[in-house]
Coordinates of C-alpha atoms in Angstrom, one line a residue:
Chain A
M1 CA -4.5 -81.3 6.9
M2 CA -3.6 -79.2 9.8
S3 CA -5.0 -75.8 9.9
V4 CA -2.4 -73.2 10.9
Q5 CA -3.8 -70.0 12.4
Y6 CA -1.7 -66.9 12.2
M7 CA -2.6 -64.8 15.1
S8 CA -1.6 -61.2 14.9
Y9 CA 0.2 -60.1 18.1
R10 CA -0.9 -57.0 19.8
P11 CA 0.5 -55.7 23.1
E12 CA -2.0 -54.6 25.7
L13 CA -2.5 -50.8 25.2
S14 CA -4.3 -48.2 27.2
S15 CA -6.7 -45.7 25.6
T16 CA -6.3 -42.2 26.9
P17 CA -8.0 -39.4 25.0
V18 CA -6.9 -35.9 26.1
E19 CA -7.7 -32.4 25.0
L20 CA -5.5 -31.5 22.0
V21 CA -6.5 -27.9 21.5
Y22 CA -6.7 -25.1 24.1
R23 CA -8.1 -21.7 23.9
V24 CA -6.1 -18.7 25.3
N25 CA -6.7 -15.0 25.2
A26 CA -4.7 -12.9 22.8
V27 CA -4.7 -9.3 21.6
D28 CA -4.1 -8.5 18.0
E29 CA -2.5 -5.5 16.2
T30 CA -5.7 -3.4 16.6
A31 CA -5.8 -4.0 20.3
H32 CA -8.7 -6.3 19.8
A33 CA -8.9 -9.2 22.3
S34 CA -10.1 -12.6 21.4
A35 CA -9.6 -16.3 22.2
V36 CA -7.3 -18.2 19.9
S37 CA -6.6 -21.9 19.6
I38 CA -3.2 -23.4 20.4
P39 CA -2.2 -27.0 20.5
A40 CA -1.5 -29.0 23.7
E41 CA 2.1 -29.7 24.6
R42 CA 2.6 -32.1 27.5
P43 CA 5.5 -34.1 28.9
L44 CA 5.4 -37.9 28.6
T45 CA 8.1 -39.7 30.5
V46 CA 8.7 -43.2 29.2
H47 CA 9.5 -45.9 31.7
V48 CA 10.6 -49.3 30.5
D49 CA 10.2 -52.1 33.1
G50 CA 10.4 -49.5 35.8
R51 CA 13.4 -47.7 34.5
E52 CA 12.9 -44.1 33.4
L53 CA 14.2 -43.7 29.9
I54 CA 13.3 -40.2 28.5
T55 CA 10.8 -37.5 28.6
L56 CA 9.1 -36.6 25.3
M57 CA 7.1 -33.4 24.8
T58 CA 4.0 -34.3 22.9
L59 CA 0.6 -33.2 21.7
G60 CA -0.8 -36.3 23.2
A61 CA -2.9 -37.6 20.3
A62 CA -1.4 -41.1 20.1
P63 CA 0.8 -41.6 23.2
E64 CA 0.7 -45.5 23.0
A65 CA 1.8 -45.5 19.4
L66 CA 4.3 -42.8 20.0
T67 CA 5.9 -44.8 22.9
L68 CA 6.1 -47.9 20.8
G69 CA 7.4 -46.1 17.7
Y70 CA 10.0 -44.3 19.8
L71 CA 11.3 -47.6 21.1
R72 CA 11.3 -49.0 17.6
N73 CA 13.0 -46.0 15.9
Q74 CA 15.6 -45.9 18.6
R75 CA 16.2 -49.6 18.0
L76 CA 15.7 -50.4 21.7
V77 CA 13.1 -53.0 20.7
R78 CA 13.5 -55.2 17.6
A79 CA 9.9 -56.5 17.3
V80 CA 6.5 -55.6 18.6
E81 CA 6.3 -59.0 20.2
E82 CA 8.9 -57.9 22.8
I83 CA 6.3 -55.5 24.3
A84 CA 3.7 -56.9 26.7
S85 CA 1.9 -53.6 27.5
I86 CA 2.0 -49.9 27.2
H87 CA 0.0 -47.9 29.7
I88 CA -0.3 -44.1 29.7
D89 CA -1.0 -42.3 32.9
W90 CA -1.6 -38.6 32.0
E91 CA -1.9 -37.6 35.7
R92 CA 1.7 -38.7 36.2
H93 CA 2.6 -37.7 32.6
A94 CA 4.1 -41.2 32.2
A95 CA 4.1 -44.1 29.8
F96 CA 4.7 -47.4 31.5
V97 CA 6.1 -50.0 29.2
T98 CA 6.4 -53.6 30.2
T99 CA 8.5 -55.9 28.1
R100 CA 8.2 -59.6 28.0
A101 CA 11.9 -60.3 28.6
G102 CA 13.5 -57.0 29.4
I103 CA 15.7 -54.9 27.1
E104 CA 19.3 -56.2 26.9
D105 CA 22.0 -53.7 27.7
I106 CA 19.6 -50.9 27.9
E107 CA 22.0 -48.8 30.0
E108 CA 24.8 -49.1 27.5
R109 CA 22.5 -48.7 24.5
T110 CA 21.0 -45.4 25.7
A111 CA 24.3 -43.9 26.8
K112 CA 25.2 -42.1 23.5
R113 CA 23.2 -39.1 22.6
I114 CA 22.8 -37.4 19.2
V115 CA 20.8 -34.3 19.2
T116 CA 19.4 -33.8 15.8
T117 CA 18.4 -30.8 13.8
G118 CA 14.8 -31.6 13.1
C119 CA 11.7 -30.3 14.8
G120 CA 11.2 -32.1 17.9
Q121 CA 12.2 -35.3 19.4
G122 CA 15.7 -35.3 18.1
T123 CA 17.7 -37.5 20.4
I124 CA 18.9 -40.7 18.7
F125 CA 20.6 -43.2 20.9
G126 CA 23.6 -45.0 19.5
N127 CA 25.0 -45.1 16.1
L128 CA 22.0 -45.4 14.0
M129 CA 24.0 -44.2 11.0
D130 CA 25.9 -47.5 11.1
E131 CA 22.7 -49.4 10.5
L132 CA 22.1 -47.7 7.2
D133 CA 24.6 -50.0 5.6
N134 CA 22.1 -52.8 6.0
I135 CA 19.1 -51.0 4.5
V136 CA 18.0 -51.8 1.0
L137 CA 15.0 -49.8 -0.2
P138 CA 13.1 -51.5 -3.0
P139 CA 14.6 -50.3 -6.3
D140 CA 11.6 -51.2 -8.3
A141 CA 9.0 -49.2 -6.3
R142 CA 7.4 -46.5 -8.5
L143 CA 5.3 -43.4 -7.8
T144 CA 3.5 -41.6 -10.5
Q145 CA 3.3 -37.8 -10.8
S146 CA -0.5 -37.9 -10.5
T147 CA -0.3 -40.0 -7.3
L148 CA 2.2 -37.5 -5.9
Y149 CA -0.3 -34.7 -6.6
K150 CA -3.1 -36.7 -5.0
I151 CA -1.0 -37.2 -1.8
V152 CA -0.1 -33.5 -1.6
N153 CA -3.8 -32.6 -2.0
T154 CA -5.0 -35.1 0.5
I155 CA -2.7 -33.6 3.2
R156 CA -3.8 -30.1 2.2
T157 CA -7.4 -30.8 2.6
H158 CA -7.3 -33.2 5.6
D159 CA -9.0 -32.2 8.8
S160 CA -6.2 -31.3 11.2
I161 CA -5.1 -29.8 14.5
Y162 CA -2.8 -27.6 12.3
A163 CA -5.8 -26.1 10.6
K164 CA -7.5 -25.4 14.0
A165 CA -4.5 -24.4 16.1
G166 CA -1.3 -24.3 14.0
S167 CA 2.1 -25.0 15.6
V168 CA 2.1 -28.8 14.9
H169 CA 3.8 -31.0 12.4
G170 CA 1.9 -33.6 10.5
C171 CA 2.9 -36.9 9.0
G172 CA 1.0 -39.2 6.6
L173 CA 1.6 -42.8 5.5
F174 CA 0.2 -43.5 2.1
S175 CA -0.1 -46.5 -0.2
S176 CA 1.7 -46.5 -3.5
T177 CA -1.6 -45.5 -5.1
G178 CA -2.0 -42.5 -2.8
E179 CA -4.5 -43.9 -0.3
L180 CA -4.0 -42.4 3.2
Q181 CA -3.4 -45.1 5.8
Y182 CA -2.4 -43.0 8.9
F183 CA -2.2 -39.3 9.6
I184 CA -0.6 -38.2 12.9
E185 CA 0.1 -34.7 14.2
D186 CA 2.4 -33.7 17.0
V187 CA 4.1 -30.6 18.4
G188 CA 7.4 -32.5 17.7
R189 CA 7.7 -33.7 14.2
H190 CA 9.7 -36.7 15.3
N191 CA 6.9 -37.7 17.6
A192 CA 4.6 -37.8 14.6
V193 CA 7.0 -40.0 12.6
D194 CA 7.6 -42.3 15.6
S195 CA 3.8 -42.6 16.2
I196 CA 3.4 -43.8 12.6
A197 CA 6.2 -46.3 13.1
G198 CA 4.3 -47.5 16.2
L199 CA 1.0 -47.9 14.2
M200 CA 2.8 -49.7 11.5
W201 CA 4.1 -52.3 14.0
L202 CA 0.8 -52.7 15.7
N203 CA -0.9 -53.4 12.4
E204 CA 1.9 -55.3 10.8
V205 CA 2.2 -52.8 8.0
S206 CA 5.5 -52.9 6.0
G207 CA 7.1 -49.9 4.4
G208 CA 8.4 -51.1 1.1
N209 CA 5.3 -50.2 -0.9
K210 CA 4.4 -47.0 1.0
V211 CA 5.0 -43.3 0.7
F212 CA 5.8 -41.1 3.7
Y213 CA 4.7 -37.5 3.8
T214 CA 5.9 -35.0 6.4
T215 CA 5.3 -31.3 6.8
G216 CA 8.7 -30.9 8.4
R217 CA 12.1 -30.5 6.8
L218 CA 14.0 -33.4 5.3
T219 CA 17.0 -33.3 7.7
S220 CA 19.3 -36.3 8.3
E221 CA 17.3 -38.0 11.0
M222 CA 14.0 -37.7 9.2
V223 CA 15.6 -39.6 6.3
I224 CA 17.2 -42.1 8.6
K225 CA 13.9 -42.9 10.3
S226 CA 12.1 -43.3 7.0
A227 CA 14.9 -45.6 5.8
Q228 CA 14.6 -47.6 9.0
M229 CA 10.9 -48.1 8.3
G230 CA 11.9 -49.3 4.9
I231 CA 9.9 -46.6 3.0
P232 CA 11.3 -45.7 -0.4
F233 CA 9.5 -42.4 -0.8
L234 CA 9.8 -39.4 1.4
I235 CA 7.8 -36.3 0.6
S236 CA 7.7 -32.9 2.2
R237 CA 6.4 -29.4 1.6
S238 CA 9.7 -28.2 3.1
G239 CA 13.2 -28.5 1.9
T240 CA 16.1 -30.7 2.6
T241 CA 19.6 -30.3 4.1
Q242 CA 23.0 -31.5 2.9
M243 CA 23.0 -34.4 5.3
G244 CA 19.4 -35.4 4.6
H245 CA 20.4 -35.4 0.9
K246 CA 23.6 -37.4 1.6
V247 CA 21.8 -40.1 3.7
A248 CA 19.0 -40.3 1.0
Q249 CA 21.7 -40.9 -1.6
K250 CA 23.4 -43.5 0.5
V251 CA 20.2 -45.6 0.9
N252 CA 18.8 -44.6 -2.5
M253 CA 15.6 -43.1 -1.1
T254 CA 13.4 -41.0 -3.4
L255 CA 13.3 -37.6 -1.8
L256 CA 10.7 -35.1 -3.0
A257 CA 11.1 -31.6 -1.4
R258 CA 9.1 -28.4 -1.8
C259 CA 5.9 -30.2 -2.7
T260 CA 3.1 -27.7 -2.9
G261 CA 0.2 -27.6 -5.4
K262 CA 1.8 -28.9 -8.6
H263 CA 5.3 -27.9 -7.7
F264 CA 8.0 -30.2 -6.4
L265 CA 11.8 -30.8 -6.4
L266 CA 12.9 -34.4 -7.0
V267 CA 16.3 -34.6 -5.4
T268 CA 17.4 -38.2 -5.0
G269 CA 16.3 -41.7 -6.2
K270 CA 15.0 -40.0 -9.3
E271 CA 14.3 -43.2 -11.2
R272 CA 11.4 -44.1 -9.0
L273 CA 9.2 -41.1 -10.0
V274 CA 7.2 -41.7 -13.1
Y275 CA 6.6 -38.4 -15.0
E276 CA 3.3 -38.2 -16.8
P277 CA 3.5 -36.4 -20.1
E278 CA 0.0 -34.9 -19.8
L279 CA 1.1 -33.3 -16.5
L280 CA 4.3 -31.8 -17.8
D281 CA 3.4 -28.2 -18.3
G282 CA 6.0 -26.6 -20.5
S283 CA 4.8 -23.2 -19.4
L284 CA 6.1 -23.9 -15.9
R285 CA 9.6 -24.7 -17.2
V286 CA 12.3 -22.4 -15.8
A287 CA 14.1 -20.8 -18.7
Chain B
M1 CA 44.2 6.8 43.7
M2 CA 44.4 3.2 42.5
S3 CA 43.2 2.6 39.0
V4 CA 41.1 -0.5 38.7
Q5 CA 40.9 -2.0 35.3
Y6 CA 38.0 -4.2 34.5
M7 CA 39.2 -6.7 32.0
S8 CA 36.6 -8.5 30.0
Y9 CA 37.2 -12.3 30.1
R10 CA 37.2 -14.2 26.9
P11 CA 38.0 -17.9 26.5
E12 CA 40.4 -18.9 23.8
L13 CA 38.3 -19.7 20.7
S14 CA 39.1 -21.2 17.4
S15 CA 37.9 -19.7 14.2
T16 CA 36.6 -22.2 11.7
P17 CA 34.7 -21.0 8.7
V18 CA 33.0 -23.8 6.7
E19 CA 30.8 -23.9 3.7
L20 CA 27.2 -23.2 4.7
V21 CA 25.4 -23.8 1.4
Y22 CA 25.7 -26.7 -1.0
R23 CA 24.4 -27.1 -4.5
V24 CA 22.7 -30.3 -5.5
N25 CA 20.9 -31.4 -8.7
A26 CA 17.2 -31.6 -8.6
V27 CA 14.4 -32.1 -11.2
D28 CA 11.2 -30.1 -11.0
E29 CA 7.6 -30.9 -12.0
T30 CA 8.3 -30.2 -15.7
A31 CA 11.2 -32.7 -15.7
H32 CA 13.6 -29.8 -15.9
A33 CA 16.9 -30.4 -14.1
S34 CA 18.8 -27.7 -12.3
A35 CA 21.1 -27.1 -9.4
V36 CA 19.4 -26.0 -6.2
S37 CA 20.9 -24.7 -2.9
I38 CA 20.5 -26.5 0.4
P39 CA 22.0 -25.7 3.8
A40 CA 24.8 -27.6 5.3
E41 CA 24.1 -30.0 8.2
R42 CA 27.0 -31.5 10.0
P43 CA 27.6 -33.3 13.3
L44 CA 29.5 -31.6 16.1
T45 CA 30.4 -33.8 19.0
V46 CA 31.0 -31.7 22.2
H47 CA 33.8 -33.0 24.4
V48 CA 34.3 -31.3 27.8
D49 CA 37.7 -31.9 29.4
G50 CA 38.1 -35.1 27.3
R51 CA 34.6 -36.4 28.1
E52 CA 32.2 -36.9 25.2
L53 CA 29.0 -35.1 26.0
I54 CA 26.6 -34.9 23.1
T55 CA 26.5 -34.7 19.3
L56 CA 24.7 -31.6 17.9
M57 CA 23.6 -31.5 14.2
T58 CA 24.4 -28.0 13.0
L59 CA 24.7 -25.7 10.0
G60 CA 28.2 -24.8 11.3
A61 CA 28.0 -21.0 11.1
A62 CA 29.0 -20.3 14.7
P63 CA 30.3 -23.6 16.3
E64 CA 32.3 -21.9 19.1
A65 CA 29.3 -19.8 20.2
L66 CA 27.0 -22.7 19.8
T67 CA 29.1 -24.9 22.0
L68 CA 29.4 -22.2 24.7
G69 CA 25.7 -21.4 24.5
Y70 CA 24.8 -25.1 24.7
L71 CA 26.8 -25.5 27.9
R72 CA 25.2 -22.3 29.2
N73 CA 21.6 -23.1 28.4
Q74 CA 21.9 -26.7 29.7
R75 CA 23.2 -25.1 32.9
L76 CA 26.4 -27.2 32.8
V77 CA 28.5 -24.0 33.1
R78 CA 27.5 -21.1 35.3
A79 CA 29.8 -18.4 34.0
V80 CA 31.9 -17.9 30.9
E81 CA 34.9 -17.6 33.2
E82 CA 34.7 -21.4 33.8
I83 CA 35.7 -22.0 30.2
A84 CA 39.4 -21.9 29.2
S85 CA 39.1 -22.7 25.6
I86 CA 36.8 -24.0 22.8
H87 CA 38.4 -25.5 19.7
I88 CA 36.5 -26.8 16.8
D89 CA 38.0 -29.6 14.6
W90 CA 35.7 -30.0 11.6
E91 CA 37.8 -32.9 10.3
R92 CA 36.8 -34.8 13.4
H93 CA 33.4 -33.1 13.7
A94 CA 34.4 -32.2 17.3
A95 CA 34.3 -29.3 19.7
F96 CA 36.9 -29.6 22.3
V97 CA 36.1 -27.7 25.5
T98 CA 38.6 -27.1 28.2
T99 CA 37.3 -25.8 31.5
R100 CA 39.5 -24.1 34.1
A101 CA 38.4 -26.3 37.0
G102 CA 36.2 -29.1 35.6
I103 CA 32.4 -29.4 35.7
E104 CA 31.2 -30.7 39.0
D105 CA 28.9 -33.7 39.0
I106 CA 28.8 -33.7 35.2
E107 CA 27.9 -37.4 35.1
E108 CA 25.0 -36.9 37.4
R109 CA 23.8 -33.7 35.8
T110 CA 23.7 -35.0 32.3
A111 CA 21.8 -38.2 33.3
K112 CA 18.3 -36.9 32.8
R113 CA 17.0 -36.4 29.4
I114 CA 14.1 -34.3 28.2
V115 CA 13.4 -34.4 24.5
T116 CA 11.6 -31.4 23.6
T117 CA 9.1 -30.4 20.9
G118 CA 10.9 -27.7 19.1
C119 CA 12.8 -27.8 15.9
G120 CA 16.2 -29.0 16.6
Q121 CA 18.4 -29.5 19.5
G122 CA 15.8 -30.5 22.0
T123 CA 17.5 -32.4 24.7
I124 CA 17.5 -30.5 28.0
F125 CA 19.4 -32.2 30.8
G126 CA 18.0 -32.0 34.3
N127 CA 15.0 -30.2 35.7
L128 CA 15.3 -26.9 34.1
M129 CA 11.7 -26.2 34.8
D130 CA 12.6 -26.0 38.6
E131 CA 14.9 -23.1 37.8
L132 CA 12.1 -21.0 36.5
D133 CA 11.0 -20.3 40.0
N134 CA 14.0 -18.1 40.4
I135 CA 13.6 -16.1 37.3
V136 CA 12.2 -12.5 37.4
L137 CA 11.9 -10.8 34.1
P138 CA 12.0 -7.0 34.3
P139 CA 8.3 -5.9 34.8
D140 CA 9.0 -2.4 33.6
A141 CA 10.5 -3.2 30.2
R142 CA 8.5 -1.9 27.3
L143 CA 8.3 -2.4 23.6
T144 CA 6.4 -0.1 21.3
Q145 CA 4.3 -1.3 18.5
S146 CA 6.5 0.6 15.9
T147 CA 9.6 -1.1 17.3
L148 CA 8.0 -4.5 17.0
Y149 CA 7.2 -3.7 13.3
K150 CA 10.8 -2.5 12.8
I151 CA 12.1 -5.8 14.2
V152 CA 9.8 -7.9 12.1
N153 CA 10.9 -5.9 9.0
T154 CA 14.6 -6.2 9.8
I155 CA 14.3 -10.0 10.0
R156 CA 12.3 -10.1 6.8
T157 CA 14.9 -8.1 4.8
H158 CA 18.1 -9.5 6.4
D159 CA 20.6 -11.3 4.2
S160 CA 20.2 -14.9 5.2
I161 CA 21.0 -18.5 4.4
Y162 CA 17.2 -19.0 4.6
A163 CA 16.8 -16.7 1.5
K164 CA 19.5 -18.6 -0.3
A165 CA 18.8 -22.2 0.6
G166 CA 15.8 -22.5 2.9
S167 CA 15.5 -25.1 5.6
V168 CA 17.1 -23.2 8.4
H169 CA 15.7 -21.4 11.4
G170 CA 16.9 -17.9 12.3
C171 CA 17.1 -16.0 15.6
G172 CA 17.8 -12.4 16.2
L173 CA 18.7 -10.5 19.4
F174 CA 17.5 -6.9 19.3
S175 CA 17.9 -3.9 21.6
S176 CA 14.7 -2.5 23.1
T177 CA 14.8 0.2 20.4
G178 CA 14.9 -2.5 17.6
E179 CA 18.6 -2.4 16.7
L180 CA 19.8 -5.9 15.6
Q181 CA 22.7 -7.1 17.8
Y182 CA 23.1 -10.7 16.6
F183 CA 21.6 -12.8 13.9
I184 CA 22.2 -16.5 13.8
E185 CA 20.8 -19.3 11.6
D186 CA 21.0 -23.0 12.1
V187 CA 19.4 -26.2 10.8
G188 CA 18.3 -26.7 14.5
R189 CA 16.4 -23.8 15.9
H190 CA 17.8 -24.5 19.3
N191 CA 21.3 -24.3 18.0
A192 CA 20.4 -20.8 16.8
V193 CA 19.2 -19.8 20.3
D194 CA 22.1 -21.4 22.0
S195 CA 24.6 -19.7 19.7
I196 CA 23.1 -16.3 20.6
A197 CA 23.3 -17.3 24.3
G198 CA 27.0 -18.0 23.7
L199 CA 27.6 -14.6 21.9
M200 CA 25.8 -12.8 24.8
W201 CA 28.2 -14.4 27.3
L202 CA 31.3 -13.7 25.2
N203 CA 30.4 -10.1 24.9
E204 CA 28.9 -9.6 28.4
V205 CA 25.5 -8.7 27.0
S206 CA 22.6 -9.0 29.4
G207 CA 19.1 -9.9 28.4
G208 CA 16.9 -7.6 30.5
N209 CA 16.7 -4.8 28.0
K210 CA 16.6 -7.1 24.9
V211 CA 14.1 -8.5 22.5
F212 CA 14.4 -12.0 21.1
Y213 CA 13.1 -13.0 17.7
T214 CA 12.9 -16.6 16.4
T215 CA 11.4 -18.0 13.2
G216 CA 10.5 -21.1 15.1
R217 CA 7.5 -22.0 17.2
L218 CA 7.2 -20.8 20.8
T219 CA 7.2 -24.2 22.4
S220 CA 8.0 -24.7 26.1
E221 CA 11.8 -25.0 25.8
M222 CA 12.1 -21.9 23.5
V223 CA 10.3 -20.0 26.3
I224 CA 12.5 -21.6 29.0
K225 CA 15.7 -20.7 27.2
S226 CA 14.6 -17.1 26.6
A227 CA 13.7 -16.9 30.3
Q228 CA 17.1 -18.3 31.3
M229 CA 18.7 -15.6 29.3
G230 CA 16.6 -13.0 31.2
I231 CA 14.9 -11.7 28.0
P232 CA 11.4 -10.3 28.6
F233 CA 10.2 -10.2 25.0
L234 CA 9.9 -13.3 22.7
I235 CA 8.7 -12.8 19.2
S236 CA 8.0 -15.3 16.4
R237 CA 6.3 -15.4 13.1
S238 CA 5.0 -18.9 14.2
G239 CA 2.5 -19.8 16.9
T240 CA 2.8 -21.0 20.4
T241 CA 1.8 -24.2 22.3
Q242 CA -0.1 -24.7 25.5
M243 CA 3.1 -25.3 27.5
G244 CA 5.0 -22.4 25.8
H245 CA 2.0 -20.3 26.9
K246 CA 2.0 -21.7 30.4
V247 CA 5.7 -21.2 31.0
A248 CA 5.5 -17.6 29.6
Q249 CA 2.7 -16.9 32.0
K250 CA 4.7 -18.4 34.9
V251 CA 7.7 -16.2 34.3
N252 CA 5.6 -13.3 33.0
M253 CA 7.3 -13.1 29.7
T254 CA 5.8 -11.0 26.8
L255 CA 5.0 -13.5 24.0
L256 CA 4.2 -12.2 20.6
A257 CA 3.2 -14.9 18.1
R258 CA 2.2 -14.8 14.4
C259 CA 4.2 -11.7 13.8
T260 CA 4.2 -11.0 10.0
G261 CA 3.9 -7.6 8.3
K262 CA 1.7 -5.6 10.6
H263 CA -0.1 -8.5 12.2
F264 CA 0.6 -10.1 15.5
L265 CA -0.9 -11.9 18.5
L266 CA 0.1 -10.7 21.9
V267 CA -0.5 -13.7 24.2
T268 CA 1.2 -13.1 27.5
G269 CA 2.8 -10.3 29.5
K270 CA 0.5 -7.9 27.7
E271 CA 1.3 -4.8 29.8
R272 CA 4.8 -4.6 28.3
L273 CA 3.6 -3.8 24.7
V274 CA 2.9 -0.1 24.1
Y275 CA 0.2 0.2 21.5
E276 CA 0.5 3.3 19.3
P277 CA -2.8 4.9 18.4
E278 CA -1.6 6.0 15.0
L279 CA -0.8 2.4 14.1
L280 CA -4.1 1.0 15.3
D281 CA -5.9 0.5 12.1
G282 CA -9.6 0.0 12.7
S283 CA -10.1 -1.5 9.3
L284 CA -8.1 -4.5 10.4
R285 CA -10.3 -5.2 13.4
V286 CA -12.1 -8.5 13.4
A287 CA -15.8 -8.0 13.6

């Protein structure tokens, strides 16, 4: 018998650690001066095959994954195999992407701009909304109430730039049993989502059996991106908006808003959450 | 003697009230179902003289001011007198702008995209950073500690969509004595800033003797926009980032971060804040 080897494809990537937290002098309400920590924020201009595409403002924690995930979530690249290499040059604040065969119609496909409501990145090229018609999130995926609590607690206790310096958004990708797979922070919450999308591609991780956590609000484009990644569960400690809610209904995503401690609001895709009787505390019930 | 009348110019504007809060069904942690309020989020595609420019995702509270302020803050329009009319058509999710003489080089000037880190709008066309060299914020402007506290308290107690439905950012423009001039909320924090920039133009309000409050983080583009509006004070209950800090230093803006209750962090432009001895509580001093 022939032996078939499945080789996982990985583009050539640079590795470019940079400072993520800076110290600046501040004076408080008692006129006391001290140094405080703030997160980095730096421009990163994405060039694809020599063509300047866009400038992202980023923390800089995962620029290669961010660049890849950006191209993925903007639907400019359909598979990781299209990418030959991604090189970051912080001196020039640039990400240089080389594709294997170019990006077809890149001019035309980047012509339309939607500026979205979320924290950060925002711009979505083209009519991503149209694509939602083709997305089917797994109807049988389930999340138990105790796993939800485990996820919320994992985020709360995770070592983070946020704890050190504030002013960043965080995203986590979890297994359906609540194991943390990736945790990314960025000054733009969309950068954080896109970076995780990039990591998922690099490591051939699919979304159907995953849970996505974001510290940011569940606005339309946050729901759209999670749907594009095929993830049926989207969790946030913040709230949702009318269009976030509407898109989640359309793709039948399970949205869990206002998740802090043992509290949450299950707003769409309700059949996927498994309530656990021993966790249902009647004393919390609103009269 | 000839009498000279100064007529304030005002473009023709539509008036288009829409629903800002929606009720949706949610289930909480005790499996109790109830209706909760969430803010509206709707697309608004800006057309200038028949040319589609961009789609903003907005709450919809002040679409005419938003459209005008967007064009102002993107530096596509240099004076309100260039605008003949702004008509909102919510059925078509469109803002139709008519200029009096067209916008020169609009194609070229909207070609460059910077996607920023803040909540919301984000895209800044062109090299706005270059313009900062020409900005001089009034060095003699002063804000007293008690006025700062008054402003923070005014925002805290103001009737708001945030209090009803959460998930929006708010911005307030205050006089140097702490009187609230404008308060705008939006699902995108940049929309809120831009709407205030639009109102300032419509009412010929200059920024030099004003104080700007935002609930959002003080990232680079929030500082850039405040600088463009000529406002020397920028206040937030959130923190700042390295580039927000750097830009504020460059234009010598007074940045006040983490303003809640009686607490704050004065990070740049420190000479403009007037500490008041009777408010300096030694018991709060960090050892």
